[in-house]
CSV table of C-alpha atoms in Angstrom, one decimal:
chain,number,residue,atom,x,y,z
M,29,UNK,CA,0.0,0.0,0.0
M,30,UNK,CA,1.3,3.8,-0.7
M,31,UNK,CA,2.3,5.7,2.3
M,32,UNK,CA,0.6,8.4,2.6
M,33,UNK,CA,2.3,11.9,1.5
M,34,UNK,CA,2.0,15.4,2.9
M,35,UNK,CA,0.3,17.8,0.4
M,36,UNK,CA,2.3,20.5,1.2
M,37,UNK,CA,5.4,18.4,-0.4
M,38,UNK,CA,3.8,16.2,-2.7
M,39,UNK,CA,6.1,15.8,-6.3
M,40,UNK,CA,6.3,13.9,-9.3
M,41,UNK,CA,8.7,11.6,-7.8
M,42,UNK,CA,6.8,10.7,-5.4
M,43,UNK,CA,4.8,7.6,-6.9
M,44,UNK,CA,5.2,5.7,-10.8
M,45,UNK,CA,4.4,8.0,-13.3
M,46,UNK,CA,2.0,5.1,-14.4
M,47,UNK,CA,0.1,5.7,-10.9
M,48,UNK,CA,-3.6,5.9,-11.6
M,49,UNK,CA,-5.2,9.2,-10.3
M,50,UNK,CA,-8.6,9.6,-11.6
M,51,UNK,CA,-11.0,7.3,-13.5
M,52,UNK,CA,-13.4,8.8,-15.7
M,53,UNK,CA,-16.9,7.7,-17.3
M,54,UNK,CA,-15.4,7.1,-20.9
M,55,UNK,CA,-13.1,4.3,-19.2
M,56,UNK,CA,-10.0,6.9,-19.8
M,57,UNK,CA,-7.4,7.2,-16.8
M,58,UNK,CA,-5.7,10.2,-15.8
M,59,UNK,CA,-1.9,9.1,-14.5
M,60,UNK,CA,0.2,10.2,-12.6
M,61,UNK,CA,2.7,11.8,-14.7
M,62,UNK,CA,0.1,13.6,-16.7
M,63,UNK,CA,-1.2,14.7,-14.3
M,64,UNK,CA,1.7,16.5,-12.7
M,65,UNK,CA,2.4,17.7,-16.2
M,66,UNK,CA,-1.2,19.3,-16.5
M,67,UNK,CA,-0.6,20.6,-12.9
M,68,UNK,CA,2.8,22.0,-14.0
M,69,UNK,CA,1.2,23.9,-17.0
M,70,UNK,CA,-0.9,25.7,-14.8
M,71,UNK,CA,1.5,26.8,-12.5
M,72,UNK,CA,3.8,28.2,-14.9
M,73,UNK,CA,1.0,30.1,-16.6
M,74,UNK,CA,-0.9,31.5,-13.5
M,75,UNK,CA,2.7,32.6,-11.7
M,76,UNK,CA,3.0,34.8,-14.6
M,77,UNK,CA,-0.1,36.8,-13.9
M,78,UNK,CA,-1.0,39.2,-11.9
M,79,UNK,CA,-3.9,39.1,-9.2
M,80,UNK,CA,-3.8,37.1,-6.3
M,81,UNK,CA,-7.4,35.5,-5.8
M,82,UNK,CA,-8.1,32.7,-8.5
M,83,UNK,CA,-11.8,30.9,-8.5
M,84,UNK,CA,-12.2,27.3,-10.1
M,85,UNK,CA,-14.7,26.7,-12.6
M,86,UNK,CA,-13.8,22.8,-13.0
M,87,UNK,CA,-17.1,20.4,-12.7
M,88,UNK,CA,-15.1,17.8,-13.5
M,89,UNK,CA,-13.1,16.4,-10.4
M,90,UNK,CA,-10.1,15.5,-12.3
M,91,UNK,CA,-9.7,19.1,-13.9
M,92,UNK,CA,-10.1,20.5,-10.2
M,93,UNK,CA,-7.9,19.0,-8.6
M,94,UNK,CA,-5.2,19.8,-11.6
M,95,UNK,CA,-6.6,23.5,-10.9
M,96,UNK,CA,-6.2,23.4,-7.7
M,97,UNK,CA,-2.9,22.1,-7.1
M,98,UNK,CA,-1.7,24.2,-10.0
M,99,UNK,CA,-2.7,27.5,-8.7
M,100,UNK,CA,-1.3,26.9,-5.1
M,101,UNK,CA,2.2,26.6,-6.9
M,102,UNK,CA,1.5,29.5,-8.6
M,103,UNK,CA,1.5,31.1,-5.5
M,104,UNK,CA,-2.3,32.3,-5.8
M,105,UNK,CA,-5.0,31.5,-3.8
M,106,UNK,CA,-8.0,29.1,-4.6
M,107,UNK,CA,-11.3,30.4,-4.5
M,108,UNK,CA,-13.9,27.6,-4.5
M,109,UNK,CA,-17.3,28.5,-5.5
M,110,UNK,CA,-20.8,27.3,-3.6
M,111,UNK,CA,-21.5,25.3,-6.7
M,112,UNK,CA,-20.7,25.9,-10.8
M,113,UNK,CA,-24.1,27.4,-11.3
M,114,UNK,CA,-24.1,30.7,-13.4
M,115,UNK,CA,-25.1,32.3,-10.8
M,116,UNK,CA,-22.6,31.3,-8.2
M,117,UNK,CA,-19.9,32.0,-10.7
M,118,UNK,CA,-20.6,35.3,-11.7
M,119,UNK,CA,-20.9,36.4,-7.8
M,120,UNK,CA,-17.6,34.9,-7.0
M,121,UNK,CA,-15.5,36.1,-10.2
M,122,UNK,CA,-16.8,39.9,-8.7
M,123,UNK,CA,-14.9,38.6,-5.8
M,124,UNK,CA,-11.5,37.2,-7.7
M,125,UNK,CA,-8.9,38.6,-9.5
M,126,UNK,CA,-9.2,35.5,-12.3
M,127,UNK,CA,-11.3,32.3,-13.2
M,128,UNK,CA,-9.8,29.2,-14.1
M,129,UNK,CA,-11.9,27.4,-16.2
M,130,UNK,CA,-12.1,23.6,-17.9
M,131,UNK,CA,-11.4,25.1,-21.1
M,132,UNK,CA,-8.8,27.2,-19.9
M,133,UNK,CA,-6.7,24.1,-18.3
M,134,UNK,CA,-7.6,22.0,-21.3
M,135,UNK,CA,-5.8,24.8,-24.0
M,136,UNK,CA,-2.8,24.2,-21.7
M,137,UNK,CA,0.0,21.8,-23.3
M,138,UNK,CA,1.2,19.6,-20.6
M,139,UNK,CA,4.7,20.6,-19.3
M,140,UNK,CA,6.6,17.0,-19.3
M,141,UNK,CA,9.1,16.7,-16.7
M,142,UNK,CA,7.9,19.4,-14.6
M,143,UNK,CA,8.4,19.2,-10.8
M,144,UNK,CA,7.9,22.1,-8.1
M,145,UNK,CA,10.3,24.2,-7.8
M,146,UNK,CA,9.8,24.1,-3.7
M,147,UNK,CA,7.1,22.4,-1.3
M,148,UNK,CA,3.9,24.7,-1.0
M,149,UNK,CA,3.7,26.8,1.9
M,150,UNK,CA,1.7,25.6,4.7
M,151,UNK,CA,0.1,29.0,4.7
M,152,UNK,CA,-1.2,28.7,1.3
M,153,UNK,CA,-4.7,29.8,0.9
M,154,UNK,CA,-8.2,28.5,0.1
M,155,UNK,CA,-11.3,29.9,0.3
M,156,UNK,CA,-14.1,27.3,0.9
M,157,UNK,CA,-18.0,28.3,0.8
M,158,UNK,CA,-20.0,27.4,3.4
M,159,UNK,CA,-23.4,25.0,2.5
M,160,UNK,CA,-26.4,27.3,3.9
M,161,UNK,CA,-28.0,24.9,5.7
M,162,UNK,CA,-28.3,27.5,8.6
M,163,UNK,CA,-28.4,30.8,6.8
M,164,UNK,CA,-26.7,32.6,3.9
M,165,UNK,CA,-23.5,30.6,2.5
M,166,UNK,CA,-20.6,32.7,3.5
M,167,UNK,CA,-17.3,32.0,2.6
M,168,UNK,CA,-14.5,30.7,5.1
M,169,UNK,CA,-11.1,31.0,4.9
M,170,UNK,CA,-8.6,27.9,5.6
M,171,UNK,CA,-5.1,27.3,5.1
M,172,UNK,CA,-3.7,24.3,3.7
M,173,UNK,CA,-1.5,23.0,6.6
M,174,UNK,CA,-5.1,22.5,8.2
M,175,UNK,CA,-6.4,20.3,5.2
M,176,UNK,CA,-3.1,18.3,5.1
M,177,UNK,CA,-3.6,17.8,8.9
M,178,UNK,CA,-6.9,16.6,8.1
M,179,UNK,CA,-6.0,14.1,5.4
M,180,UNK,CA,-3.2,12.6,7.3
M,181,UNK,CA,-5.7,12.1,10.4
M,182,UNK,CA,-8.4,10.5,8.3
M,183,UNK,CA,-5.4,8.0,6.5
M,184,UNK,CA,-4.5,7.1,10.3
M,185,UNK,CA,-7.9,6.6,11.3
M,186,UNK,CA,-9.2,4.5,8.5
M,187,UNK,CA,-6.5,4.1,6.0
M,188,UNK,CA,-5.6,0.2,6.9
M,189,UNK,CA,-9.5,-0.1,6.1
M,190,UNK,CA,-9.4,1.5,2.7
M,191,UNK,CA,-6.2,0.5,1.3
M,192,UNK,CA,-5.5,1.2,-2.2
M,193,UNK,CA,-9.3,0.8,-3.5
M,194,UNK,CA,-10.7,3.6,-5.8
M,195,UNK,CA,-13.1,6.0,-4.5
M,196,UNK,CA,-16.6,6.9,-5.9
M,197,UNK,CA,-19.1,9.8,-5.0
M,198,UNK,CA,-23.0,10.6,-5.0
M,199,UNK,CA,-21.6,13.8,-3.6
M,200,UNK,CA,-19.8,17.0,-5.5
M,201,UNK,CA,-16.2,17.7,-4.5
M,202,UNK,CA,-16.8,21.2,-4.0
M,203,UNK,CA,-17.6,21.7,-0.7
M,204,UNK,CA,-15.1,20.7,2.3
M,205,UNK,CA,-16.3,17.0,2.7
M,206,UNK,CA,-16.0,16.6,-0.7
M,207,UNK,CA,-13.0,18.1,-1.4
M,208,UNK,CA,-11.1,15.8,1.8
M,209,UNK,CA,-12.7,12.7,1.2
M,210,UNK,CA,-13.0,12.5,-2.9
M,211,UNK,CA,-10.0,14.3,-3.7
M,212,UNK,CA,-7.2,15.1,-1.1
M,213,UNK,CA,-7.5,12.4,0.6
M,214,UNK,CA,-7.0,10.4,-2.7
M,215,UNK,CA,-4.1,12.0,-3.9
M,216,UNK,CA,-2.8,11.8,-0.3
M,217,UNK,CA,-2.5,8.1,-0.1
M,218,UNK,CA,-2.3,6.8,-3.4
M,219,UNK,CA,-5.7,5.6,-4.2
M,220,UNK,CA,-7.6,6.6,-7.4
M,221,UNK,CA,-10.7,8.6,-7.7
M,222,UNK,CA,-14.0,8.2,-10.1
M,223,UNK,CA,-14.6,11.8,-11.6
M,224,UNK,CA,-18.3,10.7,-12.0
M,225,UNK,CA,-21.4,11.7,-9.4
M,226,UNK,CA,-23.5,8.3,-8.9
M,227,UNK,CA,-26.8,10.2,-9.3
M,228,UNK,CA,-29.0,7.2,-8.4
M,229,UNK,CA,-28.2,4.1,-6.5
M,230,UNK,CA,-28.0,2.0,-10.0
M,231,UNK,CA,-25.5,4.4,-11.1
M,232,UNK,CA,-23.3,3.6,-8.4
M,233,UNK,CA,-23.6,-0.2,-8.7
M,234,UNK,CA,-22.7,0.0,-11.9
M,235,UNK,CA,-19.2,2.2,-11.9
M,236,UNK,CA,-18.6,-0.2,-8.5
M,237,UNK,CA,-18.6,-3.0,-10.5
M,238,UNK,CA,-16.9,-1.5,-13.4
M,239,UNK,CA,-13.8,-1.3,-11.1
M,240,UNK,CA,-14.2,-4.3,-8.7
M,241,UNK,CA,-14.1,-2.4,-5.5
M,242,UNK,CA,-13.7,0.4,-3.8
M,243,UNK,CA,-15.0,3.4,-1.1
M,244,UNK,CA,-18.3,5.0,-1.6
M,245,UNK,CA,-18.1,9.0,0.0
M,246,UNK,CA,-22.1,9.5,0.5
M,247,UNK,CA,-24.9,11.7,2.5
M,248,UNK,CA,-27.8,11.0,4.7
M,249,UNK,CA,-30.0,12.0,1.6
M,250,UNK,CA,-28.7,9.9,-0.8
M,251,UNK,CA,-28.3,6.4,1.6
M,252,UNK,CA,-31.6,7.4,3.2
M,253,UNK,CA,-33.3,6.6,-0.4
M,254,UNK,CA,-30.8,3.9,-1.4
M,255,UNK,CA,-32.8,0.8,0.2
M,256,UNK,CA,-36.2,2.3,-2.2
M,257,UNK,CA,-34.2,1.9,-5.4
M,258,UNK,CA,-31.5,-1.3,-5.1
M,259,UNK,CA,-31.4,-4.0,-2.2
M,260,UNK,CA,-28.1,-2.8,-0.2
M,261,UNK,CA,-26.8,-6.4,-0.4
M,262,UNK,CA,-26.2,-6.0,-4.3
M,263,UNK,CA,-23.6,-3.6,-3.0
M,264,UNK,CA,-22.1,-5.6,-0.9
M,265,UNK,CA,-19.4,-7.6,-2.7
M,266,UNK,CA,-17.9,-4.3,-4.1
M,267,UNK,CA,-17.8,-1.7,-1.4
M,268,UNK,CA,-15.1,-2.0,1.1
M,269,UNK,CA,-16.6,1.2,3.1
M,270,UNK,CA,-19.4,3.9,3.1
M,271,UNK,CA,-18.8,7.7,4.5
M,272,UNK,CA,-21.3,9.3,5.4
M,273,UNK,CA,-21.2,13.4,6.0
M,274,UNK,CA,-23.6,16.2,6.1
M,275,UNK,CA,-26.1,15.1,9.0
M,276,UNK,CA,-26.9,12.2,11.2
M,277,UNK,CA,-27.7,9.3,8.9
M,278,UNK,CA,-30.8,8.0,11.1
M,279,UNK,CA,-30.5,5.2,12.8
M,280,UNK,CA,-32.8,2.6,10.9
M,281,UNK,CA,-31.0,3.5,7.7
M,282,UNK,CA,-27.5,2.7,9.5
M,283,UNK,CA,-29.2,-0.4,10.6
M,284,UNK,CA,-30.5,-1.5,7.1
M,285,UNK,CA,-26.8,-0.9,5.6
M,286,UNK,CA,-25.5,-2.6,8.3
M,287,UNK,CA,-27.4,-6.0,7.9
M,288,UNK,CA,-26.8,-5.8,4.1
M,289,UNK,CA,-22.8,-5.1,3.9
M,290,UNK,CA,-21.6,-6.4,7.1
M,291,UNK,CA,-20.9,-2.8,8.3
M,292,UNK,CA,-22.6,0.1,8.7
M,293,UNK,CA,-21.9,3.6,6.9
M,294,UNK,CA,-18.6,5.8,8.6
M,295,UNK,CA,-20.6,8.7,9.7
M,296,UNK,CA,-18.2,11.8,9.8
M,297,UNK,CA,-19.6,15.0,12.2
M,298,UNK,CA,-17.7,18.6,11.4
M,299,UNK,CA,-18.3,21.7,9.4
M,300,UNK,CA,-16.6,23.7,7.1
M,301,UNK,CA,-15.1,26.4,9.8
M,302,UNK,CA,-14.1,23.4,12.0
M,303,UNK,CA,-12.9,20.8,9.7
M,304,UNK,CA,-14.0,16.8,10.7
M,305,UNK,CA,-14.6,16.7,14.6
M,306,UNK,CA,-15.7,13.0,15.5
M,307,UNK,CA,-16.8,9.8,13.6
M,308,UNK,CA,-19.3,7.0,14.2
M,309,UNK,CA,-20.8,3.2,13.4
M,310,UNK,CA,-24.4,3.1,14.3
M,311,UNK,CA,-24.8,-0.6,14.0
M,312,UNK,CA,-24.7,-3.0,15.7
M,313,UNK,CA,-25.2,-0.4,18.1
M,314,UNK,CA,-28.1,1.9,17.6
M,315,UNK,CA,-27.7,5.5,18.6
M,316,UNK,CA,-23.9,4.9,19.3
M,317,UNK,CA,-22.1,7.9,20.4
M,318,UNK,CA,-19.4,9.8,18.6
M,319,UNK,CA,-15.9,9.3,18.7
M,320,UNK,CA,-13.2,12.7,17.9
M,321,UNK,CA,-11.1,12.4,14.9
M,322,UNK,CA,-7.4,11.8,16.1
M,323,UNK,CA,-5.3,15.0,17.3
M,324,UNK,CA,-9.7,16.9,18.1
M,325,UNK,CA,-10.3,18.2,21.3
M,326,UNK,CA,-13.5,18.9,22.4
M,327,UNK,CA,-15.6,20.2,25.7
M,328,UNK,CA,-19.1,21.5,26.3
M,329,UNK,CA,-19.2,24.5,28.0
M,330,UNK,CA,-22.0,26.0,30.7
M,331,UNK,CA,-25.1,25.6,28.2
M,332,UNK,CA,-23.9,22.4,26.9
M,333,UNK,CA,-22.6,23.6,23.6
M,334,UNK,CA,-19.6,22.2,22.1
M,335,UNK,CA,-15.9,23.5,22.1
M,336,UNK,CA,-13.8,22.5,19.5
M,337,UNK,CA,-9.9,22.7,19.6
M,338,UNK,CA,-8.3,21.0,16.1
M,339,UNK,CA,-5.3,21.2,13.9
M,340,UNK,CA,-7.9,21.1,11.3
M,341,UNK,CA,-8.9,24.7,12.1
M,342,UNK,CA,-7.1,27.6,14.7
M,343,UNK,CA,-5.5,25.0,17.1
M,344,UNK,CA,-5.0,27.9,19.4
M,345,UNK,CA,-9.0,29.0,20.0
M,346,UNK,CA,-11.6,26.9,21.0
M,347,UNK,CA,-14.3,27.0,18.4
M,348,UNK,CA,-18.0,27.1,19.2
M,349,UNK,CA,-19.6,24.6,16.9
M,350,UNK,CA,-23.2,25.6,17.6
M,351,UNK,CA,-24.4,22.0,18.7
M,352,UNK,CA,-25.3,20.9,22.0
M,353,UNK,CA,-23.8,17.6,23.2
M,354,UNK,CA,-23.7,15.4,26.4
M,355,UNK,CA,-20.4,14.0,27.2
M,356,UNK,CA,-19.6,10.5,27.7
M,357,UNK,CA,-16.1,8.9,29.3
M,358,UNK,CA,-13.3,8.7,27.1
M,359,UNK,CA,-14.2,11.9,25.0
M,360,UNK,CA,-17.3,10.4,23.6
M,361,UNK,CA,-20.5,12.4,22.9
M,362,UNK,CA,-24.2,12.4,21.9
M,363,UNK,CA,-25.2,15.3,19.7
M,364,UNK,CA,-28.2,16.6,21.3
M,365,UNK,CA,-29.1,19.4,18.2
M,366,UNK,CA,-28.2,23.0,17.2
M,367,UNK,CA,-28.3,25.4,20.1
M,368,UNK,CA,-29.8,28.1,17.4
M,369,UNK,CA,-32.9,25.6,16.9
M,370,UNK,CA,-33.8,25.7,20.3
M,371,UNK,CA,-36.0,29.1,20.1
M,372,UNK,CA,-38.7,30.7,22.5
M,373,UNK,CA,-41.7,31.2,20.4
M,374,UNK,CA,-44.7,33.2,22.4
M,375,UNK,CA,-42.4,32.9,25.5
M,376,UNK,CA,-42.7,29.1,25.0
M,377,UNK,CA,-39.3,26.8,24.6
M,378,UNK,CA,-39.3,25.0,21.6
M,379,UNK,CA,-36.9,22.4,19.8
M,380,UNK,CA,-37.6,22.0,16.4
M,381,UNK,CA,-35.6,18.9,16.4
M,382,UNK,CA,-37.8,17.6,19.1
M,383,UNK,CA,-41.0,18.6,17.1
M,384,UNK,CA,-39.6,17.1,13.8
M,385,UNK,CA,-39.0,14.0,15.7
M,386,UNK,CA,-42.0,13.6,16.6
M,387,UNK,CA,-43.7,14.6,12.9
M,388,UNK,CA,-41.4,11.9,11.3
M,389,UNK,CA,-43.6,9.5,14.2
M,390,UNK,CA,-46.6,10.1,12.3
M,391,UNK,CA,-47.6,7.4,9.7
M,392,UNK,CA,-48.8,10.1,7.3
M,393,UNK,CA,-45.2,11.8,6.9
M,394,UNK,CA,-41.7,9.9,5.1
M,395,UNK,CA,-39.6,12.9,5.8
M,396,UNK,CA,-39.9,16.6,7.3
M,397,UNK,CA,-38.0,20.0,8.2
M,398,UNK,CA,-40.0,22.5,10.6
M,399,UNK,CA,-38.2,25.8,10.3
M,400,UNK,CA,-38.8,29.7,11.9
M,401,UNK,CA,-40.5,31.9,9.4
M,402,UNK,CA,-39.5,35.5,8.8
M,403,UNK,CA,-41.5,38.2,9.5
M,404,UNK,CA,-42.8,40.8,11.6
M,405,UNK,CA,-44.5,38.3,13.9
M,406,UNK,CA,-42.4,35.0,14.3
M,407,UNK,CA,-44.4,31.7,13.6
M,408,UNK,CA,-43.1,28.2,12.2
M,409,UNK,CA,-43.6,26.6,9.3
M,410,UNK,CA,-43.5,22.9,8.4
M,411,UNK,CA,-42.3,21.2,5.3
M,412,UNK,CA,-43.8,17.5,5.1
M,413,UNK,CA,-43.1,14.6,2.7
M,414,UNK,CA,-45.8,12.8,2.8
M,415,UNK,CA,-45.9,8.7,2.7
M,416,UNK,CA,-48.5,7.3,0.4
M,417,UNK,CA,-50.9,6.5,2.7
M,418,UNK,CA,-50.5,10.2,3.9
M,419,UNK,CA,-51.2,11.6,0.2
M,420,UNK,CA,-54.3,9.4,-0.1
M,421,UNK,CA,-55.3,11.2,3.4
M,422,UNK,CA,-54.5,14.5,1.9
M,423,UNK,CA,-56.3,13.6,-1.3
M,424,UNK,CA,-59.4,12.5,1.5
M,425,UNK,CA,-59.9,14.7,3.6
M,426,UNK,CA,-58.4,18.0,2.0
M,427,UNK,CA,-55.7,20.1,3.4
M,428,UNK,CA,-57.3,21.4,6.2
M,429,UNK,CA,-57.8,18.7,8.0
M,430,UNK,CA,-54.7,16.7,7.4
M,431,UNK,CA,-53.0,19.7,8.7
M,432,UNK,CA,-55.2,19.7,12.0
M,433,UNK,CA,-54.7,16.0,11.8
M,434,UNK,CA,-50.9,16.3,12.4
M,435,UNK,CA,-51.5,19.5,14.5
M,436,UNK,CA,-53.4,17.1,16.8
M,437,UNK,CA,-50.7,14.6,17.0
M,438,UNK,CA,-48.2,17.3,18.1
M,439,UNK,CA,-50.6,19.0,20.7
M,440,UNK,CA,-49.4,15.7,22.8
M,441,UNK,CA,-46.1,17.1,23.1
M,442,UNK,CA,-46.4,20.8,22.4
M,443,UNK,CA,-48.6,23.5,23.7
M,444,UNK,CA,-50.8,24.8,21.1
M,445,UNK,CA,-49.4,28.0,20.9
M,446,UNK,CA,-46.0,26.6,19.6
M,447,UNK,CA,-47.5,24.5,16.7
M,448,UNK,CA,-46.5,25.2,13.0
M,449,UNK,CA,-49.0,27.8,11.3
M,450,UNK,CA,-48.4,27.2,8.3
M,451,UNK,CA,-47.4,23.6,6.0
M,452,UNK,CA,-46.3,22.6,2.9
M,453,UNK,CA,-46.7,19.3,1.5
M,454,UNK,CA,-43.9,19.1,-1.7
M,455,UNK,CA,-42.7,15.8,-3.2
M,456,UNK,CA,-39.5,15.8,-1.3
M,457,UNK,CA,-37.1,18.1,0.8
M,458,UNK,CA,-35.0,20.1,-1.3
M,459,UNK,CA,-32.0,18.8,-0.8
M,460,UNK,CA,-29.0,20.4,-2.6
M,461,UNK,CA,-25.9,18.5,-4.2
M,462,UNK,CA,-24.3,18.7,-1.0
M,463,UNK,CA,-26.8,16.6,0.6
M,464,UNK,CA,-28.2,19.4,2.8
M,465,UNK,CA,-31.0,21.2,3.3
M,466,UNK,CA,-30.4,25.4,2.7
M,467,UNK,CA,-32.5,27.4,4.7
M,468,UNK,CA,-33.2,29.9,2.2
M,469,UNK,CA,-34.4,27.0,-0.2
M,470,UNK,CA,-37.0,25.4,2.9
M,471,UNK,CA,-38.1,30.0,3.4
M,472,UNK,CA,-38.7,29.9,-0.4
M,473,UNK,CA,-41.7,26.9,-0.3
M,474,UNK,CA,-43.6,29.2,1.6
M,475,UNK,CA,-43.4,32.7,-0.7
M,476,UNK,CA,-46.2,31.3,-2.5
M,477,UNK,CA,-49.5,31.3,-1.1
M,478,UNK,CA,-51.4,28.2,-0.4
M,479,UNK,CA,-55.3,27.7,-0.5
M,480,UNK,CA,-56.4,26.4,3.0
């Protein structure tokens, strides 16, 4: 098996120039020699320049990661959008001095024989953008000493597990979990990576089996809906892990993975400021708490919330995650939900977790987000995926009473005055690529108006 290397002094002469680094749909390989070539061309013709702040416009895996290893040798910084949408890109090139596109690094010749001309600094610069799931995405600054720490941590935690199997992806590489776990991880310890998204749970069978074996980097909201499309035990002969990132996977979906491969899905718990923080197998044991990442330090402080101290982040400052948690012996936790979703609503103390706990109870709903509703007077709303049974009821008795059905079943829990005022009913959560839910996508079902 590779050792794994440093990012900070990675070279060509590091591994075979043969060394498989990416594998892409058409069945082509990207090696390791061309790739450092390609990596090299962009260096040279970024470091001649000016401008400091350089975004990545690369969908494609493969061309990101020669993007952005290229422009930290040019000495730039990387500036990684919230996604590759028009949109997104025009609001971070106002922001940059340049884009580096997948046409751009395609026009480049390769520069054969190329090899940095020193290690990168451990200071270099990367600008990530935060998912929204709790506001407006904002963008957060890291340095690449902290993902290096990272990757080494996650190669000692789990790399005898993985060995040198290739790594596939429902999720983008984009975002920090992404990025780590599809890409720098990868490169870090030798193993190749699959430039395609699995979109579907067939779609992921398939390039599995294409290639034997290998890691699967996932979400709650894609393995959530894996069991509805494929029995889990097709996948078992080719997967030699799941990750899991993004929120808690629930507990009967770890279960049903478990049963089917032998092992249940690697949840991983951190954020984009922190980095990872802890890791965790819910099966066999339901529930089970979670355990910090090597070189993480963590404490709760006088309202329970959790302290973070990590190499993945400043090592120096403690780091308020926003999450509540209940500490166990040894450093082990139970995540207890976000302190900022624990709200007083007509003087009342509410948990929306709680509340969407008990929803999810309900026979009538598959899947459901309650959320605080702006305006001049604040008032909940609830977003509910109903199951079939549940639309037939809808289809029944009307909206109006299936909404006073469900307020019902909360009024054993809640006081009235707490309840959600106003419902939606869509087809499904909207999810993004990341596998989270924005905010501002859950605010936006409700700009519409509804008949009661």
């Amino acid at each position: 098996m590779n050792e794994p290397r440093s990012l900070i002094g990675l070279t060509p002469a590091d591994r075979p120039s043969h060394t498989q680094v990416a594998l892409r749909e058409n069945g082509a390989v990207l090696s390791w020699g061309e790739f450092w070539s390609r990596v090299g061309a962009v260096a040279l013709a970024l470091a001649a320049q000016p401008g400091r702040r350089i975004a990545l416009d690369t969908p494609d895996a493969a061309d990101f990661l020669i993007g952005f290893l290229g422009v930290l040798h040019a000495g730039k910084q990387v500036v990684i959008p919230a996604n590759f949408q028009h949109a997104s890109m025009a609001q971070c090139a106002d922001t940059c001095d340049g884009v580096l596109d997948t046409a751009a690094i395609h026009h480049l010749p390769g520069v054969d024989g190329w090899t940095p001309g020193a290690p990168l600094s451990p200071d270099a610069a990367i600008e990530l953008t935060t998912s929204g799931s709790s506001g407006a995405p904002k963008p957060i600054a890291k340095r690449l000493i902290q993902l290096d720490a990272e990757v080494l941590a996650h190669q000692a935690q789990w790399g005898a597990l993985l060995g040198t199997d290739p790594v596939f992806a429902t999720v983008p590489h984009f975002h920090i979990y992404g990025l780590l776990f599809r890409l720098l991880g990868p490169l870090s310890a030798g193993r190749p990576f699959d430039t395609a998204v699995a979109a579907t749970p067939h779609a992921l069978l398939n390039r599995l089996r294409a290639h034997g074996r290998g890691t699967v980097i996932s979400s709650p909201a894609h393995l959530s809906r894996l069991g509805d499309l494929l029995d889990p035990v097709e996948l078992a002969p080719y997967t030699a892990a799941i990750f899991s990132s993004g929120a808690p996977l629930a507990a009967d979906t770890a279960a049903t993975l478990g049963a089917a491969l032998g092992q249940a899905p690697i949840e991983v718990y951190g954020s984009t400021e922190t980095g990872g923080i802890a890791w965790r197998r819910q099966w066999p044991q339901a529930e089970s708490p979670w355990q910090p990442l090597p070189g993480v330090d963590i404490a709760v402080d006088a309202a329970c919330a959790l302290q973070v101290r990590s190499p993945f982040a400043d090592e120096d400052t403690p780091m308020a995650t926003g999450d509540l948690a209940e500490m166990l012996a040894g450093g082990r936790f139970h995540l207890r939900g976000r302190a900022d979703r624990i709200i007083k609503l007509e003087g009342k103390r509410v948990s929306l977790p709680a509340m969407e706990k008990q929803l999810n109870a309900h026979p009538w709903i598959a899947a459901c987000a309650v959320i605080v509703l702006p305006g001049p007077r604040e008032q909940l709303g609830a977003i509910a995926v109903l199951t079939p049974d549940g639309r037939h009821q809808l289809d029944a008795l009307g909206r109006r009473a299936t909404i006073d059905a469900l307020r019902a079943h909360l009024l054993a829990h809640f006081e009235r005055v707490t309840l959600p005022r106003r419902w939606r009913f869509p087809a499904e959560l909207p999810y993004n690529e990341r596998g989270k839910l924005p905010l501002d996508a859950l605010q936006r079902l409700f700009d519409e108006a509804v008949p009661s």
